[in-house]
mmCIF file of C-alpha atoms and ligand atoms in Angstrom:
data_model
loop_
_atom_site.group_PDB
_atom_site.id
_atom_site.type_symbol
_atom_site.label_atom_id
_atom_site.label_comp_id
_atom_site.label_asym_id
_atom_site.label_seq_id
_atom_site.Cartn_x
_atom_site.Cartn_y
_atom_site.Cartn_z
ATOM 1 C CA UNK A 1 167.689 14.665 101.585
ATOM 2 C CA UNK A 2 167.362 12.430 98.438
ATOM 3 C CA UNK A 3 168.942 14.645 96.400
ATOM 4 C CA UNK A 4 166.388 15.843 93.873
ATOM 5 C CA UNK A 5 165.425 19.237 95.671
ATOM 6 C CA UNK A 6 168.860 21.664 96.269
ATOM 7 C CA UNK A 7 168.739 22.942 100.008
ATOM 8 C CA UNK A 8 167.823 25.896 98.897
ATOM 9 C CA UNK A 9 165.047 24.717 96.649
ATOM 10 C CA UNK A 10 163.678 23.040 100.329
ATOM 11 C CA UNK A 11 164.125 26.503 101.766
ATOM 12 C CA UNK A 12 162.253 28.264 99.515
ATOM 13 C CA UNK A 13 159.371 25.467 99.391
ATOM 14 C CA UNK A 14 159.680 26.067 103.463
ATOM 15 C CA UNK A 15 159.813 29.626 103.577
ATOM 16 C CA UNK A 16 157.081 30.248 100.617
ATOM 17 C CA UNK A 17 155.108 27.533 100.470
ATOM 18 C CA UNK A 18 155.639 26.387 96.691
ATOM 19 C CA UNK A 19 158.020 25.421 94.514
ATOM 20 C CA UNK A 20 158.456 25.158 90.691
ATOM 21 C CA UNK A 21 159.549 23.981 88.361
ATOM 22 C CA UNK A 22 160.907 20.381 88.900
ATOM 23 C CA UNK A 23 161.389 17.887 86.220
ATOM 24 C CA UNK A 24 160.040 14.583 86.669
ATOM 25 C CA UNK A 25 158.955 13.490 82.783
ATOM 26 C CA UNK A 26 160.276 14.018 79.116
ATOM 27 C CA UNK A 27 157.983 16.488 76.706
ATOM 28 C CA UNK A 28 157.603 12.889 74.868
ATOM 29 C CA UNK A 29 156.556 10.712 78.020
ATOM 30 C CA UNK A 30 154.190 13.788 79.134
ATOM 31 C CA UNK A 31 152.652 13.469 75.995
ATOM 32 C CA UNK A 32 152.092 9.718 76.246
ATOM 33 C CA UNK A 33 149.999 10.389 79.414
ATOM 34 C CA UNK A 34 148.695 12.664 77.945
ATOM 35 C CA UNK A 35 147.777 10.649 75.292
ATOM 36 C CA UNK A 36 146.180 7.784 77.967
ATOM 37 C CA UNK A 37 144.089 10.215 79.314
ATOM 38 C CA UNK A 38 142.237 10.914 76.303
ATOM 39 C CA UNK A 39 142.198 7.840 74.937
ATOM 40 C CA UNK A 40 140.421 7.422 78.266
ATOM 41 C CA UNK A 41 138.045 10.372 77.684
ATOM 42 C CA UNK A 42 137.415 8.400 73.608
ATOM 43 C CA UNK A 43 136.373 5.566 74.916
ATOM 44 C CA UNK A 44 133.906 6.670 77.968
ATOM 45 C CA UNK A 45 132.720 9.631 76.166
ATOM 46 C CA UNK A 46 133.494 11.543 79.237
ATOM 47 C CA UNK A 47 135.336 14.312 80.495
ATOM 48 C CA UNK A 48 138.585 13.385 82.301
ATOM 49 C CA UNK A 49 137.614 16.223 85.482
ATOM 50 C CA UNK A 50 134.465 14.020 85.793
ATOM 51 C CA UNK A 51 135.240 11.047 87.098
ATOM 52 C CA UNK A 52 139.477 10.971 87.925
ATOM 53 C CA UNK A 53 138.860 13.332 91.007
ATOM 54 C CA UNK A 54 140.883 12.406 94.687
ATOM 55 C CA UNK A 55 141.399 8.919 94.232
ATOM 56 C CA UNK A 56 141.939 8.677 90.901
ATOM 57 C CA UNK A 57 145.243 6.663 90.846
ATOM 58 C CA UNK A 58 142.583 4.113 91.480
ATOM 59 C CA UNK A 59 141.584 4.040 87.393
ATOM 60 C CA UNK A 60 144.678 3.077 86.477
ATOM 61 C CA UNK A 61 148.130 1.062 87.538
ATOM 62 C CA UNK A 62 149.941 3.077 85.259
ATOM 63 C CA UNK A 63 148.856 5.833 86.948
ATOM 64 C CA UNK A 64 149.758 4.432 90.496
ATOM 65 C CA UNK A 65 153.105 4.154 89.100
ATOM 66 C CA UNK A 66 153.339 7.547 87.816
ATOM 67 C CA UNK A 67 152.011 8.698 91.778
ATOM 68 C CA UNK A 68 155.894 6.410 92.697
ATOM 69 C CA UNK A 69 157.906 7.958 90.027
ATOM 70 C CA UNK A 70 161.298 8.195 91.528
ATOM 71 C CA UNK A 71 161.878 11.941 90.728
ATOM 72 C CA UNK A 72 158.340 12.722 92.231
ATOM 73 C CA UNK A 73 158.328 10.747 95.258
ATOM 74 C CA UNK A 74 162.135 11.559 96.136
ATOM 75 C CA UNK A 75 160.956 15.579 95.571
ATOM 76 C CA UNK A 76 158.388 14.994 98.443
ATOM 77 C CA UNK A 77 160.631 13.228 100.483
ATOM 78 C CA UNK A 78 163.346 15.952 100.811
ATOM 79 C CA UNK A 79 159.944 18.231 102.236
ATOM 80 C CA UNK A 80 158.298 15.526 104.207
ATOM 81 C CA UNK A 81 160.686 12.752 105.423
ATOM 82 C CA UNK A 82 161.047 9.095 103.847
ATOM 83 C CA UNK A 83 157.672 7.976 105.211
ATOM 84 C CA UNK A 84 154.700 8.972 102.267
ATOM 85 C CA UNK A 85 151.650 8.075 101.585
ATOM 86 C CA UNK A 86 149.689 9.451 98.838
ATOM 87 C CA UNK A 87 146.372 10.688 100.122
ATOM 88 C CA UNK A 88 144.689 11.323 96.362
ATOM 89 C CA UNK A 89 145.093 12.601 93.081
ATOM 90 C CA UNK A 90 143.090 14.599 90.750
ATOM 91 C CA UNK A 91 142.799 15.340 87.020
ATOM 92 C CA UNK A 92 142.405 18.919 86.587
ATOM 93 C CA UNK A 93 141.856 19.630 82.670
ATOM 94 C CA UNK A 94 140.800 22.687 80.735
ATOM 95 C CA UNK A 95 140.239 22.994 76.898
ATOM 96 C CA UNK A 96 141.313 25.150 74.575
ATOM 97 C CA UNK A 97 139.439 28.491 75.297
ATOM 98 C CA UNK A 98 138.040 27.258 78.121
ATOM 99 C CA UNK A 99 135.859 29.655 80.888
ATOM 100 C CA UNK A 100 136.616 27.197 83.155
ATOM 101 C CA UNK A 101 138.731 28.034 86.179
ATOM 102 C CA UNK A 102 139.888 27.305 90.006
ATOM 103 C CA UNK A 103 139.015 30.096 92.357
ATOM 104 C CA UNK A 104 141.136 30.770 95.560
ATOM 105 C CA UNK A 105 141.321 27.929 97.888
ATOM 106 C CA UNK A 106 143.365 26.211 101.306
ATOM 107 C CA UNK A 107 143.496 22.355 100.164
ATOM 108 C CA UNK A 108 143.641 22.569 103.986
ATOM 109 C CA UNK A 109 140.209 23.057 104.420
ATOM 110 C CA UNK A 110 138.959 19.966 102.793
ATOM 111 C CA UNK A 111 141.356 17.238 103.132
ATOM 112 C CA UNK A 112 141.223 16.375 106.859
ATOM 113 C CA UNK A 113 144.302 16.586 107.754
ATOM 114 C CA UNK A 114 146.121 16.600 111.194
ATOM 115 C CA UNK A 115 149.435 17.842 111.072
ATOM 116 C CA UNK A 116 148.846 20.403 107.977
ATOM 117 C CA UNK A 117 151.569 18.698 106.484
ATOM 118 C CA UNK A 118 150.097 17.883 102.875
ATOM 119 C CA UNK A 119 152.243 18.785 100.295
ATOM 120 C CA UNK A 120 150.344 18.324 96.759
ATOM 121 C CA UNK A 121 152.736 18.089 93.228
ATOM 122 C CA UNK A 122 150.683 19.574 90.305
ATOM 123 C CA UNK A 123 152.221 17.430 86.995
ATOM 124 C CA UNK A 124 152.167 19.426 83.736
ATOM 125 C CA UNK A 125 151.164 17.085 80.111
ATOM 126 C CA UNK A 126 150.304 20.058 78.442
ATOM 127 C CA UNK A 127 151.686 23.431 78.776
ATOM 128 C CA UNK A 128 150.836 25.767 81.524
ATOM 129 C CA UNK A 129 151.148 29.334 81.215
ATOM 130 C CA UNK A 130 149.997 32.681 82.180
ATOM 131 C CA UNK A 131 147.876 31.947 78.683
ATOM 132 C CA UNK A 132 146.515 28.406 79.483
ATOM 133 C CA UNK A 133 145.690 29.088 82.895
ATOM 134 C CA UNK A 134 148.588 27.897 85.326
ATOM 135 C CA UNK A 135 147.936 27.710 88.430
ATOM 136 C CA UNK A 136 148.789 30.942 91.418
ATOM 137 C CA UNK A 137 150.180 31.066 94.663
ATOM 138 C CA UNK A 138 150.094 33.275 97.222
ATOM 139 C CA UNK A 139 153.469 33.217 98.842
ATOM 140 C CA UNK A 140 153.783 32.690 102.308
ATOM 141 C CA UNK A 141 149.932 32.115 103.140
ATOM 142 C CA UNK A 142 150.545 28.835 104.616
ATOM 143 C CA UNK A 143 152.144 30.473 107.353
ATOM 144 C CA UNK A 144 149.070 32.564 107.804
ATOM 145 C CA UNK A 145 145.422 31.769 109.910
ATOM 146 C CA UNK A 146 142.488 29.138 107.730
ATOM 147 C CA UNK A 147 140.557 31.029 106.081
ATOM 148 C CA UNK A 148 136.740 30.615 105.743
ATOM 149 C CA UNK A 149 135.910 29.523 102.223
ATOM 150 C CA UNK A 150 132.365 30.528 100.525
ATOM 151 C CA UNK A 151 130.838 27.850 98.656
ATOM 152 C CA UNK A 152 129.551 29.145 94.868
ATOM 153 C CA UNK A 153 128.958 26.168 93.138
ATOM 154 C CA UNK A 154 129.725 28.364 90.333
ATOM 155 C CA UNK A 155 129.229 25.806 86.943
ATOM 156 C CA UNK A 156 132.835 27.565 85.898
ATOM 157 C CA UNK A 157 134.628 26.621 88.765
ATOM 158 C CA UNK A 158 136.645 22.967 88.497
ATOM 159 C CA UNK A 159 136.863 22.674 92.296
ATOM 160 C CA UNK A 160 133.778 20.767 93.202
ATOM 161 C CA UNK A 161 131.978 22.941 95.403
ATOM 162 C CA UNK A 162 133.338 26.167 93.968
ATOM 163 C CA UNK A 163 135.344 27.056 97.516
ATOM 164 C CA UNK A 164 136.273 30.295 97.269
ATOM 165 C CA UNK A 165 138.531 32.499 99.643
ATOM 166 C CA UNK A 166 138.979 36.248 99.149
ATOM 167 C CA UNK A 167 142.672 37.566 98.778
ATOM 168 C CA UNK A 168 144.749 40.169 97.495
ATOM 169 C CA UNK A 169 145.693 39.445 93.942
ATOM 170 C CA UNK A 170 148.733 41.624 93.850
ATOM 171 C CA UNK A 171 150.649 39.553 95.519
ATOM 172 C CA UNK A 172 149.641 36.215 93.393
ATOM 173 C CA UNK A 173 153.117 34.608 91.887
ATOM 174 C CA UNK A 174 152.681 32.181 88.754
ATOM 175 C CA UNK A 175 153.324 28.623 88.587
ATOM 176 C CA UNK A 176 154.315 28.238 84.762
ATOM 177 C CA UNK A 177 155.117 24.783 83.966
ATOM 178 C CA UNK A 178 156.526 22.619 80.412
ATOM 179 C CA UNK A 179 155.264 19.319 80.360
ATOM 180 C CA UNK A 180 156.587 16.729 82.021
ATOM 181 C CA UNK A 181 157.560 19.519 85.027
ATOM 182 C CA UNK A 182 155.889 20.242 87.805
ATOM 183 C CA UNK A 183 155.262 22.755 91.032
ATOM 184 C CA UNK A 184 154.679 21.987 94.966
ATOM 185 C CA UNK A 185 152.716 23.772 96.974
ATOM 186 C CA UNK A 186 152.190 23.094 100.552
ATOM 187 C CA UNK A 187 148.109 22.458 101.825
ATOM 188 C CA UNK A 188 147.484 25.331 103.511
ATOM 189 C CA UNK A 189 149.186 27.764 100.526
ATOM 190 C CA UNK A 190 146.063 29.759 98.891
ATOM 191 C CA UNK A 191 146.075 29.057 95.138
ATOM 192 C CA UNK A 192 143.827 28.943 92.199
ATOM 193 C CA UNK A 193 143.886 29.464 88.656
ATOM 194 C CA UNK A 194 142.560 31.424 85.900
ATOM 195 C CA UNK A 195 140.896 30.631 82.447
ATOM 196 C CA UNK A 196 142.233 29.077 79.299
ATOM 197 C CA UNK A 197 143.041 31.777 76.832
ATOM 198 C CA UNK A 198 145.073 29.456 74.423
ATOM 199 C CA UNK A 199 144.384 27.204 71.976
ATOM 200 C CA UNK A 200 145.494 23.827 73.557
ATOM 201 C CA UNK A 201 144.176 21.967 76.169
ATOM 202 C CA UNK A 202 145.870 22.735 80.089
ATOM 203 C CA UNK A 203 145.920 18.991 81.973
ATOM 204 C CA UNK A 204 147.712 18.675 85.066
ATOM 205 C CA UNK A 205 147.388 15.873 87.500
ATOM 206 C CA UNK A 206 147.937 16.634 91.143
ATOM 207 C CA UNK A 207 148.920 14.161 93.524
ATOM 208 C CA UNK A 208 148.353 14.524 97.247
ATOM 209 C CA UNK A 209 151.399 13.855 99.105
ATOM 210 C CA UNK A 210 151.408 13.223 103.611
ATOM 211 C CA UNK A 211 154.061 12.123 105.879
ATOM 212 C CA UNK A 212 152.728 8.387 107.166
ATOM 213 C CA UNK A 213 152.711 10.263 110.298
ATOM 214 C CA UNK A 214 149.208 12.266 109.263
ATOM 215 C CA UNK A 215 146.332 11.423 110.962
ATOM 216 C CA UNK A 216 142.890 12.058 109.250
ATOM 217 C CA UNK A 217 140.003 14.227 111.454
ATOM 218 C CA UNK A 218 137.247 13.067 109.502
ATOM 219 C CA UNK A 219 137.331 9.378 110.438
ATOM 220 C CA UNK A 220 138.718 6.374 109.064
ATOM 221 C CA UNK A 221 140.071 6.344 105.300
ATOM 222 C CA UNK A 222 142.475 5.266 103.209
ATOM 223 C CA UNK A 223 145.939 6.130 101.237
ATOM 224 C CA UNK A 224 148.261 4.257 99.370
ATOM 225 C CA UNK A 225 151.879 3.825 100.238
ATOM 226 C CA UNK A 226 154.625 5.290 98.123
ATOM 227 C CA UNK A 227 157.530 5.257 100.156
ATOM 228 C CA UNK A 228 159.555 3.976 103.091
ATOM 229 C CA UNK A 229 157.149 2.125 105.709
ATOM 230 C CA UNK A 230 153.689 3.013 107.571
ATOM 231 C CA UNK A 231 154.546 2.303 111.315
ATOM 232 C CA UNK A 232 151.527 4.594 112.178
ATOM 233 C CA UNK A 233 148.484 2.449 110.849
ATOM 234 C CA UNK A 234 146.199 5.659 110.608
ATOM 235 C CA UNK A 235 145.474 4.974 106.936
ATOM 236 C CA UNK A 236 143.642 1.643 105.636
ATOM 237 C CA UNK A 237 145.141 0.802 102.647
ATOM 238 C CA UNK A 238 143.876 2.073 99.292
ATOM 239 C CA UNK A 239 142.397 -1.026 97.011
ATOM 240 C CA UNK A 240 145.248 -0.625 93.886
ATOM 241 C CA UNK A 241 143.617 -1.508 90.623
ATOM 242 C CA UNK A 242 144.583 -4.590 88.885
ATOM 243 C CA UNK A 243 144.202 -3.561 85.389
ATOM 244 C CA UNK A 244 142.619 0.203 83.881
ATOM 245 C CA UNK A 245 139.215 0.664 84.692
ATOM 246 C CA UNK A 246 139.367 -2.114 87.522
ATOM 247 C CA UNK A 247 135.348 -2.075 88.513
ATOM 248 C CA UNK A 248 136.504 -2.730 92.251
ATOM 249 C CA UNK A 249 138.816 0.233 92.391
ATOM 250 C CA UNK A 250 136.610 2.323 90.711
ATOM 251 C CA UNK A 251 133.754 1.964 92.726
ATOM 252 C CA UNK A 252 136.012 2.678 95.529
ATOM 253 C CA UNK A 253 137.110 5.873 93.474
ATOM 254 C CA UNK A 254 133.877 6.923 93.174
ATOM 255 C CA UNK A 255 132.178 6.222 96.703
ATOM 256 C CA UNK A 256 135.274 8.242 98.038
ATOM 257 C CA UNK A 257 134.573 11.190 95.429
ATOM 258 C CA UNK A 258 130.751 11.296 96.698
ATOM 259 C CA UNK A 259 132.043 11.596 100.615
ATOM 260 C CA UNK A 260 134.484 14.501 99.189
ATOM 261 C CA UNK A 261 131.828 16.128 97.179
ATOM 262 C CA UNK A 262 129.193 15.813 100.238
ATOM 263 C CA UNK A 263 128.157 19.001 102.601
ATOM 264 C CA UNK A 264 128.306 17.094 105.553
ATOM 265 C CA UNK A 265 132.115 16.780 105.326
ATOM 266 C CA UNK A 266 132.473 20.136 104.548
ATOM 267 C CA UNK A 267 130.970 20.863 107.892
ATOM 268 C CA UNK A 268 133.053 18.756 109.704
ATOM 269 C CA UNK A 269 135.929 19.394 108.106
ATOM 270 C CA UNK A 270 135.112 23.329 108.345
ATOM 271 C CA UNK A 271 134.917 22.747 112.193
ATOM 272 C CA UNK A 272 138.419 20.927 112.634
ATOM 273 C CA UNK A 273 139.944 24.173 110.212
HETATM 274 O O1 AKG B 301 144.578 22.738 88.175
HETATM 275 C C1 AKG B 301 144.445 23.805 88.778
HETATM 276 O O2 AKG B 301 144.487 24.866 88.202
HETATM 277 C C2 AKG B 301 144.287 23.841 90.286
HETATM 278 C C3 AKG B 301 144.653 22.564 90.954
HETATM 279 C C4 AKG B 301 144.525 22.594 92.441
HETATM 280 O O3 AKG B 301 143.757 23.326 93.018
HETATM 281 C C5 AKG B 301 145.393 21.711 93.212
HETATM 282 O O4 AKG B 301 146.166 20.942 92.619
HETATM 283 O O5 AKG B 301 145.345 21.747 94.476
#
């Protein structure tokens, strides 16, 4: 234990399969992320859910640093052990009044992942509420079988093939976060999220946290370490950019986002769930 997560809090994570809310940020310093993101989306002309999808700690150093924050990283620890490796990260943004939404999915599905030991930390710099669309859980479904997800490609959905699972919404809990918070939910917990009623933007990041023990069943790829060592050597090591917009890391980012977005590792992946 690091100290960040009570016993109980590591309990509940355990015994529900999410947890929230933890602190990691300030309002102000959530703000100033906020702020880097769209400065981001100024300058490209270009929608942050575009391009900063599973790798995209690789636009940014600042936002490699933000994947070690202390309060984060310690968090995952007290689930996983002192051995991490983050696996990706994602910017998941929705405007004000947005349609836009994220049906009912199993990370667990997609990622690869052998032990199902992912646990992914969803980082608030806006507000998310019932109103703006925070993301759902349903408690305790990462103790239950992989489900078979549908694939929509509905333009509305923000997951990139639109995976969809069916579930019972009765028992969906909210995930309501301030900014600068955030939630943890375990890879094989069934969540989604709704569309933006309110009148601000929702952006989250997620990262996507593994023990260094996590082997990958789609072949060989790459993570970044985040804490304690690797004595495994099941991950290559992710190329960390030098400066935003690094052109090396990005085409990295981007060649890894095409392999995510791709059928054929659906299938694979699909046959390994
Ligand atoms: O941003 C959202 O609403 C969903 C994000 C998500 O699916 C995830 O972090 O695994």
């Amino acid at each position: 234990m690091t100290g960040v997560l009570s016993p109980a809090q590591v309990a509940h994570f355990e015994d529900e399969g999410y947890l929230c809310p933890v602190r990691a940020l300030s309002a102000a310093e959530a703000q100033l992320y906020r702020r880097r993101i769209e400065d981001f989306e100024q300058r490209t002309g270009e929608e942050v859910n575009k391009r900063l999808k599973i790798k995209a700690h690789l636009a940014f150093p600042w936002l490699v640093d933000l994947a070690r924050h202390p309060r984060i990283v310690s968090a995952v620890q007290d689930i996983i052990g002192p051995d991490v490796l983050l696996f990706g990260s994602s910017a998941f943004a929705k405007n004000a009044r947005d349609p836009r939404f994220v049906s009912w999915h199993q990370d667990s599905a997609y990622y690869g992942l052998d032990p199902h030991e992912e646990v992914t930390v969803w980082l608030a710099l806006s507000r998310a509420n019932a109103l703006s669309g925070c993301m759902k859980v349903i408690p305790r479904s990462h103790r239950g079988p992989d489900l078979v997800h549908e694939e929509t490609y509905d333009t509305h959905n923000l997951l990139a093939r639109g995976q969809k699972v069916t579930v019972d919404e009765s028992l969906a809990v909210e995930m309501p976060l301030e900014p600068g918070e955030f939630s943890m939910h375990h890879e094989r917990t069934v969540h989604g999220s709704p569309a933006n009623m309110s009148d601000d933007r929702r952006i989250g990041i997620a990262f996507f946290y593994m023990p260094a023990h996590a082997c990958s069943t789609l072949g060989r790829r790459s993570a970044l370490l985040v804490a304690g060592e690797d004595r495994h050597g099941h991950w290559d090591k992710d190329p960390e950019p030098k400066f935003d917009l690094d052109p090396d890391s990005l085409a990295f980012m981007e060649s890894v986002w095409a392999t995510y977005r791709d059928e054929a590792t659906t299938r694979q992946s699909a046959r390994i769930a």
